[in-house]
Short mmCIF file of C-alpha atoms in Angstrom, two decimals:
data_model
loop_
_atom_site.label_atom_id
_atom_site.label_comp_id
_atom_site.label_asym_id
_atom_site.label_seq_id
_atom_site.Cartn_x
_atom_site.Cartn_y
_atom_site.Cartn_z
CA UNK D 12 11.29 13.60 12.05
CA UNK D 13 12.89 10.29 10.90
CA UNK D 14 14.84 8.17 13.53
CA UNK D 15 16.84 5.65 12.56
CA UNK D 16 19.48 3.28 14.93
CA UNK D 17 22.69 1.78 14.28
CA UNK D 18 24.08 -0.47 16.75
CA UNK D 19 23.62 2.04 20.22
CA UNK D 20 22.97 5.07 18.68
CA UNK D 21 19.82 6.53 17.41
CA UNK D 22 19.89 9.38 15.45
CA UNK D 23 16.87 11.64 14.38
CA UNK D 24 17.07 13.76 10.93
CA UNK D 25 14.36 16.62 11.32
CA UNK D 26 12.67 17.57 8.06
CA UNK D 27 13.69 15.24 5.76
CA UNK D 28 11.60 13.17 3.61
CA UNK D 29 12.78 9.67 4.31
CA UNK D 30 15.62 7.84 5.57
CA UNK D 31 17.41 4.75 3.47
CA UNK D 32 19.25 1.94 5.18
CA UNK D 33 21.92 1.73 2.66
CA UNK D 34 23.84 -0.70 4.52
CA UNK D 35 21.43 -3.47 3.91
CA UNK D 36 22.19 -6.33 2.62
CA UNK D 37 18.29 -7.13 1.42
CA UNK D 38 18.41 -4.07 -0.38
CA UNK D 39 21.73 -4.96 -2.34
CA UNK D 40 20.85 -8.83 -2.27
CA UNK D 41 24.63 -10.46 -3.40
CA UNK D 42 26.30 -6.78 -4.72
CA UNK D 43 29.95 -6.31 -3.45
CA UNK D 44 29.67 -2.29 -3.66
CA UNK D 45 30.83 -0.78 -0.89
CA UNK D 46 28.10 1.60 1.15
CA UNK D 47 27.75 4.64 3.97
CA UNK D 48 24.99 3.25 5.78
CA UNK D 49 22.28 5.93 5.68
CA UNK D 50 21.32 8.28 3.09
CA UNK D 51 18.89 10.95 4.53
CA UNK D 52 17.41 12.52 1.65
CA UNK D 53 15.74 16.35 2.02
CA UNK D 54 14.23 18.57 -0.86
CA UNK D 55 17.29 20.33 -1.38
CA UNK D 56 19.82 18.09 -0.77
CA UNK D 57 21.21 13.97 -0.07
CA UNK D 58 23.00 13.62 3.17
CA UNK D 59 25.63 10.19 2.63
CA UNK D 60 26.27 9.18 6.60
CA UNK D 61 28.39 6.69 7.45
CA UNK D 62 28.69 5.75 11.26
CA UNK D 63 31.85 4.29 13.38
CA UNK D 64 31.06 3.66 16.48
CA UNK D 65 34.25 2.49 18.25
CA UNK D 66 33.38 3.83 21.50
CA UNK D 67 30.13 1.74 21.51
CA UNK D 68 29.76 -0.77 25.26
CA UNK D 69 29.81 -3.60 23.38
CA UNK D 70 33.03 -2.49 21.20
CA UNK D 71 34.98 -6.21 20.56
CA UNK D 72 38.95 -4.28 20.17
CA UNK D 73 38.84 -0.70 19.77
CA UNK D 74 42.71 -0.87 19.86
CA UNK D 75 42.18 -2.65 16.32
CA UNK D 76 39.84 0.84 15.13
CA UNK D 77 42.41 2.98 16.56
CA UNK D 78 44.90 0.92 14.28
CA UNK D 79 43.20 1.32 11.45
CA UNK D 80 42.20 4.94 11.61
CA UNK D 81 46.16 5.75 12.46
CA UNK D 82 47.37 3.51 9.54
CA UNK D 83 44.58 5.57 6.82
CA UNK D 84 42.70 2.20 6.18
CA UNK D 85 39.82 3.33 7.64
CA UNK D 86 40.27 6.58 5.63
CA UNK D 87 40.70 4.77 2.42
CA UNK D 88 37.95 2.62 3.25
CA UNK D 89 34.88 5.81 4.12
CA UNK D 90 36.50 7.02 0.32
CA UNK D 91 35.71 3.91 -1.13
CA UNK D 92 31.81 3.89 0.52
CA UNK D 93 31.68 6.96 -1.08
CA UNK D 94 32.32 6.30 -4.57
CA UNK D 95 30.55 3.29 -4.66
CA UNK D 96 27.01 4.76 -3.21
CA UNK D 97 27.67 8.14 -5.82
CA UNK D 98 27.85 5.58 -8.32
CA UNK D 99 24.64 3.34 -7.49
CA UNK D 100 22.80 6.08 -6.85
CA UNK D 101 23.23 7.75 -10.23
CA UNK D 102 22.93 4.82 -11.61
CA UNK D 103 19.31 4.81 -10.01
CA UNK D 104 19.02 8.20 -11.15
CA UNK D 105 19.06 10.05 -7.72
CA UNK D 106 21.64 12.02 -8.67
CA UNK D 107 19.34 15.23 -9.38
CA UNK D 108 20.65 17.04 -5.92
CA UNK D 109 23.62 18.56 -3.57
CA UNK D 110 25.32 15.56 -2.00
CA UNK D 111 26.76 16.23 1.62
CA UNK D 112 29.33 13.04 2.94
CA UNK D 113 29.16 13.10 6.81
CA UNK D 114 30.97 10.39 8.72
CA UNK D 115 30.31 10.71 12.81
CA UNK D 116 33.27 9.22 14.53
CA UNK D 117 32.15 8.19 17.80
CA UNK D 118 35.46 8.23 19.98
CA UNK D 119 35.97 10.39 22.72
CA UNK D 120 39.60 9.84 22.74
CA UNK D 121 39.92 11.13 19.43
CA UNK D 122 41.28 15.10 19.32
CA UNK D 123 39.94 17.77 16.84
CA UNK D 124 43.81 17.84 15.27
CA UNK D 125 43.27 14.62 14.14
CA UNK D 126 39.84 14.29 13.24
CA UNK D 127 40.55 17.29 10.80
CA UNK D 128 43.26 15.70 9.61
CA UNK D 129 41.61 12.36 9.03
CA UNK D 130 38.78 14.82 7.00
CA UNK D 131 41.71 16.40 4.53
CA UNK D 132 42.41 13.00 4.32
CA UNK D 133 39.21 12.13 3.53
CA UNK D 134 38.52 14.77 0.91
CA UNK D 135 41.74 14.01 -0.93
CA UNK D 136 40.83 9.98 -0.80
CA UNK D 137 37.83 10.29 -2.36
CA UNK D 138 38.50 13.01 -4.82
CA UNK D 139 35.58 16.02 -3.92
CA UNK D 140 36.83 17.86 -6.60
CA UNK D 141 38.41 17.19 -10.22
CA UNK D 142 40.10 20.04 -12.56
CA UNK D 143 38.22 17.56 -15.31
CA UNK D 144 34.79 17.92 -13.29
CA UNK D 145 32.41 20.63 -14.15
CA UNK D 146 31.40 20.40 -10.49
CA UNK D 147 32.38 18.63 -7.20
CA UNK D 148 31.54 15.45 -6.60
CA UNK D 149 30.27 16.89 -3.07
CA UNK D 150 29.06 19.66 -1.51
CA UNK D 151 30.21 18.98 1.62
CA UNK D 152 32.83 15.99 3.43
CA UNK D 153 33.02 16.31 6.95
CA UNK D 154 33.99 13.87 9.82
CA UNK D 155 31.75 15.15 12.82
CA UNK D 156 32.20 13.45 16.35
CA UNK D 157 29.62 12.90 19.13
CA UNK D 158 29.78 16.61 20.38
CA UNK D 159 29.90 18.20 16.97
CA UNK D 160 27.41 16.36 15.03
CA UNK D 161 24.47 17.51 17.97
CA UNK D 162 25.57 21.22 18.01
CA UNK D 163 25.24 20.90 13.79
CA UNK D 164 21.95 18.95 14.13
CA UNK D 165 20.46 19.77 17.50
CA UNK D 166 20.62 18.41 20.84
CA UNK D 167 18.17 15.59 20.09
CA UNK D 168 19.69 14.95 16.68
CA UNK D 169 21.67 11.26 18.27
CA UNK D 170 21.88 9.79 21.78
CA UNK D 171 23.61 6.44 22.86
CA UNK D 172 20.61 4.41 23.45
CA UNK D 173 22.36 2.48 26.49
CA UNK D 174 22.92 5.71 28.06
CA UNK D 175 19.40 6.48 27.82
CA UNK D 176 18.21 3.30 29.39
CA UNK D 177 21.00 2.90 32.34
#
């Protein structure tokens, strides 16, 4: 099992052959591409993972995050991260498997209706499908909250570090 940490969250990816910390400045040096946080590599697919955690105990300005979410700027940023990451991986020759884009949005105050609305908005902003393309650029694109992530990947796949040590 491969485990990674992003701020106050620890994520586990059972069955992954590798997890790349893709949003690492040392990896990209002076590149200005937008990038997802992690790429989990499996035999049959790549998971592009972006993590947004406004509920972290050390969050500096949660109200600004909510404003960015409501204005659509967050969705545009998420779409750009996916597109640039896909471009980079294609240039690396690492486009031989299906891609699933997963956004973990750990925000307790976010209701399910708004979460689904933002997910639809993200699919359109990327876009996932185009009439001129031979195939979709991603097999799926979903935004999950904390509990949905655990249901999808298992109860032990995600934990808040500060709660585990408290």
